[in-house]
Coordinates of C-alpha atoms in Angstrom, one line a residue:
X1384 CA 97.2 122.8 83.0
X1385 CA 100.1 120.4 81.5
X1386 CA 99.9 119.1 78.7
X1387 CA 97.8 122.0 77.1
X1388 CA 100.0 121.4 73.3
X1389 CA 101.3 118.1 73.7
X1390 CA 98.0 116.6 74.4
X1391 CA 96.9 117.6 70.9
X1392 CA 100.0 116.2 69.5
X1393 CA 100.4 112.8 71.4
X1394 CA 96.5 111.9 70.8
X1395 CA 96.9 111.9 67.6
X1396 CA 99.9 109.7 67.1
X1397 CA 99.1 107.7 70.5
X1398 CA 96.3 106.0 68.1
X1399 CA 98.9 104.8 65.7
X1400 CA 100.1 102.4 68.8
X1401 CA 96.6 101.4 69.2
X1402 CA 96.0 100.1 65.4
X1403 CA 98.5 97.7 66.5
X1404 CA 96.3 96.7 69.2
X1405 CA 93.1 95.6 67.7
X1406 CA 91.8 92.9 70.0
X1407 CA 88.4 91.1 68.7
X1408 CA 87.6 89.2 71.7
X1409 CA 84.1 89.2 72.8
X1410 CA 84.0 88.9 76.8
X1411 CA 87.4 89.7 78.4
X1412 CA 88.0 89.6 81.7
X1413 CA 84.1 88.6 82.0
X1414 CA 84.6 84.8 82.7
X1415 CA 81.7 83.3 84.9
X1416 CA 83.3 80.6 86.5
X1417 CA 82.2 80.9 90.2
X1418 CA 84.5 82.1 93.0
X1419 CA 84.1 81.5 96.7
X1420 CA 81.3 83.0 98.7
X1421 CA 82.0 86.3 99.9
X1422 CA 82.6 86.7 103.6
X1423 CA 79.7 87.7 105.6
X1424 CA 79.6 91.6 106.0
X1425 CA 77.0 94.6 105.9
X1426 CA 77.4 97.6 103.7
X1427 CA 76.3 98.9 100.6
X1428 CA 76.2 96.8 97.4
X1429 CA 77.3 99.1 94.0
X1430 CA 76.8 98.5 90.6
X1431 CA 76.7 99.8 87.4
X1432 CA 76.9 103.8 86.9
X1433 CA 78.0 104.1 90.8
X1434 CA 74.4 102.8 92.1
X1435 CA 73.2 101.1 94.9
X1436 CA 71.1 98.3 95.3
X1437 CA 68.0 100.0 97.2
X1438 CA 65.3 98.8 98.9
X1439 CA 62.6 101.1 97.4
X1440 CA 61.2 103.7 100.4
X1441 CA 62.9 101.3 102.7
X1442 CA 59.4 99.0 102.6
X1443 CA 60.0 95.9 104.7
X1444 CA 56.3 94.7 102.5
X1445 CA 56.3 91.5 100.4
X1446 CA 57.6 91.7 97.3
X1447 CA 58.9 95.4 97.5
X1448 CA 60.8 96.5 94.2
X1449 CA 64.6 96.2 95.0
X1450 CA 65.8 98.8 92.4
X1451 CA 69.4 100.4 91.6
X1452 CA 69.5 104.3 93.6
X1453 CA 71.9 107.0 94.3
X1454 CA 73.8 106.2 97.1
X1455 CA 72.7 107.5 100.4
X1456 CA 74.1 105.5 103.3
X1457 CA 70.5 104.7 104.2
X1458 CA 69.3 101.9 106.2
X1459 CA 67.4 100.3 102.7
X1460 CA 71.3 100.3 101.2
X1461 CA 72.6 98.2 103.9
X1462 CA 73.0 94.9 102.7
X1463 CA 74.0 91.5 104.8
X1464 CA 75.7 88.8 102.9
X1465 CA 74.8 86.0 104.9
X1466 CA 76.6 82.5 104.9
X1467 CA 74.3 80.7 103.2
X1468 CA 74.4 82.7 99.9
X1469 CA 71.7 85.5 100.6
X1470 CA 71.6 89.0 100.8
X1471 CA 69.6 90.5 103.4
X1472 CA 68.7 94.5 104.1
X1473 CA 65.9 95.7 106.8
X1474 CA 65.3 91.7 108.2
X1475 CA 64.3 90.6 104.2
X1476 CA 66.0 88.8 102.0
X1477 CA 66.6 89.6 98.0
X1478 CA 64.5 87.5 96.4
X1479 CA 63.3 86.1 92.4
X1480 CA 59.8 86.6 92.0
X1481 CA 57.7 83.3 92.6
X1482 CA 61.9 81.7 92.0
X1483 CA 61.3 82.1 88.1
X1484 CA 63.6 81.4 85.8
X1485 CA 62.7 83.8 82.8
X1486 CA 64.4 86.4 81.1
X1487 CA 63.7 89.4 83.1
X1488 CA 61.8 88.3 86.0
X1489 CA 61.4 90.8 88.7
X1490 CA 63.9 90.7 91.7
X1491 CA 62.0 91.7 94.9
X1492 CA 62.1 91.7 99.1
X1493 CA 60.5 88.5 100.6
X1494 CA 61.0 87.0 104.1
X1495 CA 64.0 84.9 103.9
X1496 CA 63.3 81.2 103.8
X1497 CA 66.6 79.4 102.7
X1498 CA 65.1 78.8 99.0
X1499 CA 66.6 78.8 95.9
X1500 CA 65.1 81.8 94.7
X1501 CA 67.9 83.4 97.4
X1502 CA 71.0 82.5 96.9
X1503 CA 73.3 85.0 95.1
X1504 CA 76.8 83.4 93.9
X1505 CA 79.3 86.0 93.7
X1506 CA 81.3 85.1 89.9
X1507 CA 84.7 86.4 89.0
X1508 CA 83.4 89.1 87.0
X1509 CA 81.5 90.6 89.7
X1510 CA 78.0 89.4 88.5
X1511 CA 75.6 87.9 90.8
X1512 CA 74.3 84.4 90.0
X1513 CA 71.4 82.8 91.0
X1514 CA 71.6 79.2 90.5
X1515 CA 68.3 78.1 90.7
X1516 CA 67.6 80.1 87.8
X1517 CA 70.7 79.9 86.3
X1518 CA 70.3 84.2 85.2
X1519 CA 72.3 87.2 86.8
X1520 CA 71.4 90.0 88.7
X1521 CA 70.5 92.6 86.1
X1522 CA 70.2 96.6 86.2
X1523 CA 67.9 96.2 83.3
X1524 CA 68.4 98.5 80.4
X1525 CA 71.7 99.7 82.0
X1526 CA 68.9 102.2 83.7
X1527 CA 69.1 104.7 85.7
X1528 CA 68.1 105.3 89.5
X1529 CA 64.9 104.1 90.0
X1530 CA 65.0 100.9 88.0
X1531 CA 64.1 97.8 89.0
X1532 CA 66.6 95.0 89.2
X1533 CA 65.5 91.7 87.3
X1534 CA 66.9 88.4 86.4
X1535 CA 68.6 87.7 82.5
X1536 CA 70.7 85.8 81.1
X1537 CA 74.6 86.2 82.6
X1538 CA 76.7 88.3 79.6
X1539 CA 79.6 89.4 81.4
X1540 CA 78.2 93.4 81.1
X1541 CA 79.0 96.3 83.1
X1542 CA 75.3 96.2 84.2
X1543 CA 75.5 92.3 85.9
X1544 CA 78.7 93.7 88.0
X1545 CA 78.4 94.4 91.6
X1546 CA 80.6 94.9 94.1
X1547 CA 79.5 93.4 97.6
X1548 CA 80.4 95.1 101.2
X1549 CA 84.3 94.6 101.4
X1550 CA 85.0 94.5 98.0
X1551 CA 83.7 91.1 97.1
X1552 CA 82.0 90.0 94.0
X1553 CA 84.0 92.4 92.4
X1554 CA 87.9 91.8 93.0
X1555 CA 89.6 95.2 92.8
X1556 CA 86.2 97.2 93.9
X1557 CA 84.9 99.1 96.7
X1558 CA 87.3 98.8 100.2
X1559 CA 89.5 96.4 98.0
X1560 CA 90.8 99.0 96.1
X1561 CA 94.7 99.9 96.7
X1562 CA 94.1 103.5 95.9
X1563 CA 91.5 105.0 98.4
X1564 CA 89.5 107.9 97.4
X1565 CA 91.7 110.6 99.7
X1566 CA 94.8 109.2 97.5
X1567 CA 92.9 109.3 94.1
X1568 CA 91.6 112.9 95.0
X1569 CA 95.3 113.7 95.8
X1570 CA 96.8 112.7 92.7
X1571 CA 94.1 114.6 90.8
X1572 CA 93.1 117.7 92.6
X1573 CA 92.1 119.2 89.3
X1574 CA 90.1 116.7 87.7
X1575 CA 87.1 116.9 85.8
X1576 CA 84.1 115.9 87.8
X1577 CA 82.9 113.4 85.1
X1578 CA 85.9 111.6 86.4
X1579 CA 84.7 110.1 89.2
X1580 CA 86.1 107.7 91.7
X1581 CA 83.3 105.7 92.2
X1582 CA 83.1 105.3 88.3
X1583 CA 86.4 104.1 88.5
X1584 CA 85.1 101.5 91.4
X1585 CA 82.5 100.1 89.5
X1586 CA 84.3 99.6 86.4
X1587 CA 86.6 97.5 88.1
X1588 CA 84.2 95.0 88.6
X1589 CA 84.8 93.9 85.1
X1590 CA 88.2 93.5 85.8
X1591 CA 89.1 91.8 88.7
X1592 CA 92.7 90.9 88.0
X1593 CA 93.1 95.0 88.1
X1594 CA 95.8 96.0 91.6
X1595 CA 94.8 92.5 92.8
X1596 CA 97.2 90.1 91.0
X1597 CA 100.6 89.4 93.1
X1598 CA 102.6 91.1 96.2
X1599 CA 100.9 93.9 97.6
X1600 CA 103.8 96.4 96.3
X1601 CA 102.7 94.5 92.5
X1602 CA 98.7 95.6 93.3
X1603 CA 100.0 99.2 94.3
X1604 CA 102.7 99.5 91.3
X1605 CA 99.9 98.7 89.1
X1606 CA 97.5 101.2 89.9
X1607 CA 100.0 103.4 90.5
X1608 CA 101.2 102.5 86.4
X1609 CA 97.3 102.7 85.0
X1610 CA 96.2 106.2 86.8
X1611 CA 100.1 107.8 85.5
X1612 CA 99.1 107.1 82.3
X1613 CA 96.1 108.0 82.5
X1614 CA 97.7 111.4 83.9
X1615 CA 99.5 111.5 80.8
X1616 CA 97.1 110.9 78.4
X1617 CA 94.2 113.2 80.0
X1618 CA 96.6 115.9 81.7
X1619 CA 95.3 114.9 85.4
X1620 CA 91.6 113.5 84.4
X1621 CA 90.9 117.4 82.7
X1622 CA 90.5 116.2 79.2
X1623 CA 87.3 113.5 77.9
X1624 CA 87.6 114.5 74.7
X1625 CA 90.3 114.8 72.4
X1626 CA 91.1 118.7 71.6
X1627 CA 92.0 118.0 68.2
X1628 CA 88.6 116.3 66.9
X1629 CA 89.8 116.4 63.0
X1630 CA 91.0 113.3 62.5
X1631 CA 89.9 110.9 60.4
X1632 CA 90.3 107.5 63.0
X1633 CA 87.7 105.7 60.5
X1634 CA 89.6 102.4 59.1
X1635 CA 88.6 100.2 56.4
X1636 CA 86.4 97.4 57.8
X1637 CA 83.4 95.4 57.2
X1638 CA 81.4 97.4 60.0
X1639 CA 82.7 100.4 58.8
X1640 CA 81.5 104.1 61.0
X1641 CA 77.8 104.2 61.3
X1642 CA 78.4 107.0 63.8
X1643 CA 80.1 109.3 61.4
X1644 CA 83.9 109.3 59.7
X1645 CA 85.0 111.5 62.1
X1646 CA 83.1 110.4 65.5
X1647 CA 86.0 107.9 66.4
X1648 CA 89.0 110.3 68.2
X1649 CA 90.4 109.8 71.5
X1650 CA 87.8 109.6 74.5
X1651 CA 88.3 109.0 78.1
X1652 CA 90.9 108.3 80.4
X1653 CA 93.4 106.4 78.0
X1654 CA 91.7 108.6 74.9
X1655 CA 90.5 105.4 73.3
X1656 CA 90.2 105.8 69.4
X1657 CA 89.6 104.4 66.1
X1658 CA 86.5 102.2 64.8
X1659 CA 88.2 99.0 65.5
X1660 CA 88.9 99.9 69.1
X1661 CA 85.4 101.2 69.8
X1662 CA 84.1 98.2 68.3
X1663 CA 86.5 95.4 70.0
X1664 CA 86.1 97.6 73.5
X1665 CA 82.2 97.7 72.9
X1666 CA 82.0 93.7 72.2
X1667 CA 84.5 93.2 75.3
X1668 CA 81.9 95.2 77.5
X1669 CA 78.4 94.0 76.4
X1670 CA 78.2 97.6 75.0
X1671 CA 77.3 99.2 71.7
X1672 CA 79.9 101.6 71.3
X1673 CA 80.8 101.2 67.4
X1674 CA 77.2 103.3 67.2
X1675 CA 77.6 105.3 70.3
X1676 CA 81.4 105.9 70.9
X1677 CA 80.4 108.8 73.2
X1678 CA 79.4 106.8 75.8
X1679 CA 82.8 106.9 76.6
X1680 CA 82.8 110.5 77.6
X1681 CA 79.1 110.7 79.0
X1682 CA 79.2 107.5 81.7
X1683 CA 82.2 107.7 84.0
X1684 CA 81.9 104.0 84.4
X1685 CA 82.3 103.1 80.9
X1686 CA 85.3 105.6 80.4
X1687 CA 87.0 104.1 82.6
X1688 CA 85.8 100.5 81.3
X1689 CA 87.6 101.3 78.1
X1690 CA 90.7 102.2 79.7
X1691 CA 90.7 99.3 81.6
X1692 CA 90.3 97.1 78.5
X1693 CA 93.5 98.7 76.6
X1694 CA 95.3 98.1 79.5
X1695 CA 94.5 94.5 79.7
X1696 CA 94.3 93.8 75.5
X1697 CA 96.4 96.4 74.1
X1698 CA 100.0 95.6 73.1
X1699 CA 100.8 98.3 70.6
X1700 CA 104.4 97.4 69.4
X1701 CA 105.3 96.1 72.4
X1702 CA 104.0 92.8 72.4
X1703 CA 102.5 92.5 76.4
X1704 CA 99.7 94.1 77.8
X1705 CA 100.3 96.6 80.1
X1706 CA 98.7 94.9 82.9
X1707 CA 101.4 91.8 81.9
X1708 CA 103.8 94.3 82.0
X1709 CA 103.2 95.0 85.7
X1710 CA 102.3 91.9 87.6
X1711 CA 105.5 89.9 85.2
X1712 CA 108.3 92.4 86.0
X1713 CA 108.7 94.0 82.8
X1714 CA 108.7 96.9 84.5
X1715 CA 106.5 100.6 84.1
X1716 CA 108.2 101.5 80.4
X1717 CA 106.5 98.5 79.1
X1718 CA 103.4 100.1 79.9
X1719 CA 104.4 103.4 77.9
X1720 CA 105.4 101.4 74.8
X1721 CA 102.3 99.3 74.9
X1722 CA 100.3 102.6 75.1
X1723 CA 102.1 105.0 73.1
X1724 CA 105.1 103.4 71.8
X1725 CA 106.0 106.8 69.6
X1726 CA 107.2 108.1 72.4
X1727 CA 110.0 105.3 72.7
X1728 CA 113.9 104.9 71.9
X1729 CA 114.8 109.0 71.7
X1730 CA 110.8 109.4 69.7
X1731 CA 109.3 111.9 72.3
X1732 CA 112.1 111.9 75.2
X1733 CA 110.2 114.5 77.3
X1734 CA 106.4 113.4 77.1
X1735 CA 108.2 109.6 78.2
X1736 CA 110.0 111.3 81.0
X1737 CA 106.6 113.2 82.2
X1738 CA 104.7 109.5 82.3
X1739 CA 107.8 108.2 84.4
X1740 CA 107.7 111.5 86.6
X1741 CA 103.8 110.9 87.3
X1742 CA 104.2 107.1 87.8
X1743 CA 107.3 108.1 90.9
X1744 CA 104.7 110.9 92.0
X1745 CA 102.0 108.2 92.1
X1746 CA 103.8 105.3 93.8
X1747 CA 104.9 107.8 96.6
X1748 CA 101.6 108.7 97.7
X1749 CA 100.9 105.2 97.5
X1750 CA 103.8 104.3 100.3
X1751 CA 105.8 102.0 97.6
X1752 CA 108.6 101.8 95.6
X1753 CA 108.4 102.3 91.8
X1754 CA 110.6 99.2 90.7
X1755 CA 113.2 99.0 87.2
X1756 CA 112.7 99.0 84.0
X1757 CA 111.1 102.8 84.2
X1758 CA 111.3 104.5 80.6
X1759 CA 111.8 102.8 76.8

């Protein structure tokens, strides 16, 4: 395993880079301005945790619970998005119970009839509006397979994001992802299985910008960029936790730790730590994670929602984001600086250099060139 010493080393002084990088802004990447209707297509629809929309023991009866299941390819996962806004599995349509507009009003299968209570308008955070309600498609709870889906109020959280057959709804997710799962697998043959790809999938539903934002050799440099670092940081998706757990990542502010002085070191893919950036990630997401900061490294789809919201908030010393740094040009050093900038001009030549090495190993299997601008 790389990485085995240095990863104990460059946790630590990685977070000093973050402290830089405090971002208090409630609801990135989670705008709800509408985007065009997907194009028709059949497939499955995935949401939050790597669930499917189900239709419960594939019951083509009135007002049959539509809930959020494991994935199985069946025939009650195979959704239509029809033209006219609706989603359709087993000749039914996805429908708002009696087309009520309250808080957490069940979302069922009823013959389609063209009604309001139908139409599902794909938003740019993934969510699924339905405007006669004016509420989102909700995993209620943030549950687990078996709920049932319900209408609430649209937030912009990882449970309102779905990714529709092809990719839409979502941006980056699903078949619209640069990286396929063969590739991802390649890169990390000796990851830990709480990394999973189709954690990675659903979290970038919150982030739709994410390896979808200029030339297709900018989408694939980018993912290429996020995943070496995340290489780096985890040594190849091995590590949730920090190994060095001692540190005291508890800064002075007005929420202070509730979940302990020494609950806030580095977690998941891009070892997110520190109070400030557990609580500004946790605000971002629609999650509590200023309480719960291990929710990073027990739900693969909010680890790799944290990582996703460094790389679009963080700056460190460097002053642009490390998504910025990809789609503008600045090149795949600006990335390295805004993550760990102690690594920078001579500070930690050789951890730099491992970074660049993954990011050329990365791009390669990804069939594009790696661009300038590599180290800092």
């Amino acid at each position: 395993m790389k990485h085995l010493k240095t990863l104990i080393h460059n946790a630590r002084h990685r977070t000093l880079a973050l402290f830089g990088a405090l971002v208090l802004v409630a609801g990135i990447g989670m705008s709800t301005a509408s985007v065009a209707q997907a194009a028709s297509g059949t497939g499955q629809i995935t949401g939050y945790q790597g669930l499917c929309l189900d239709d419960r023991s594939a019951s083509t009866a009135q007002f049959n619970p539509i809930q959020v299941y494991t994935c199985n390819g069946t025939g009650a996962q195979q959704w239509t998005v029809g033209s006219n806004g609706s989603l359709q599995v087993l000749g039914n349509c996805l429908d708002v119970n009696g087309a009520g507009t309250a808080n957490g009003t069940k979302v069922d299968l009823y013959t389609c009839n063209g009604t309001g209570a139908q139409v599902w308008q794909p938003q740019s955070n993934g969510a699924l509006l339905n405007p006669n309600s004016g509420k989102c498609l909700d995993d209620t709870g943030f549950g687990g397979s078996g709920t049932q889906v319900q209408i609430w109020a649209c937030a912009g959280s990882a449970n309102q994001s779905w990714n529709l057959p092809g990719g839409g709804g979502g941006g980056g997710g699903g078949g619209g992802f640069v990286v396929s799962q063969a590739q991802f697998n390649q890169m990390f043959p000796n990851r830990n299985s709480f990394y999973t790809y189709s954690g990675l999938v659903t979290a970038l539903n919150s982030y739709p910008a994410f390896a979808t934002t200029g030339s297709a050799t900018t989408q694939r440099q980018e993912a290429a960029a996020f995943l070496a670092n995340v290489d780096h940081e985890t040594g190849g998706l091995v590590y949730i936790r920090e190994i060095d757990q001692s540190g005291n990542y508890c800064a002075s502010e007005s929420y202070g730790c509730p979940a302990g002085t020494y609950q806030y070191y580095g977690r998941g893919p891009l070892q997110i730590s520190w109070n400030f950036n557990y609580y500004a990630a946790g605000n971002a997401l629609g999650i509590d994670l200023l309480d719960n900061p291990d929710q990073v490294a027990t739900n693969a789809a909010i680890s790799w929602q944290t990582a996703l919201w460094y790389w679009f908030t963080g700056t460190g010393n460097g002053g642009v984001t490390s998504h910025n740094a990809m789609v503008n040009g600045n090149g795949f050093g600006a990335t390295i600086r805004a993550i760990n900038d102690i690594e920078c001009n001579g500070g930690n030549t050789a951890e730099m250099q491992d970074r660049v090495n993954d990011y050329q190993s990365f791009t390669s299997i990804l069939g594009v060139s790696p661009g300038g601008n590599l180290t800092c």
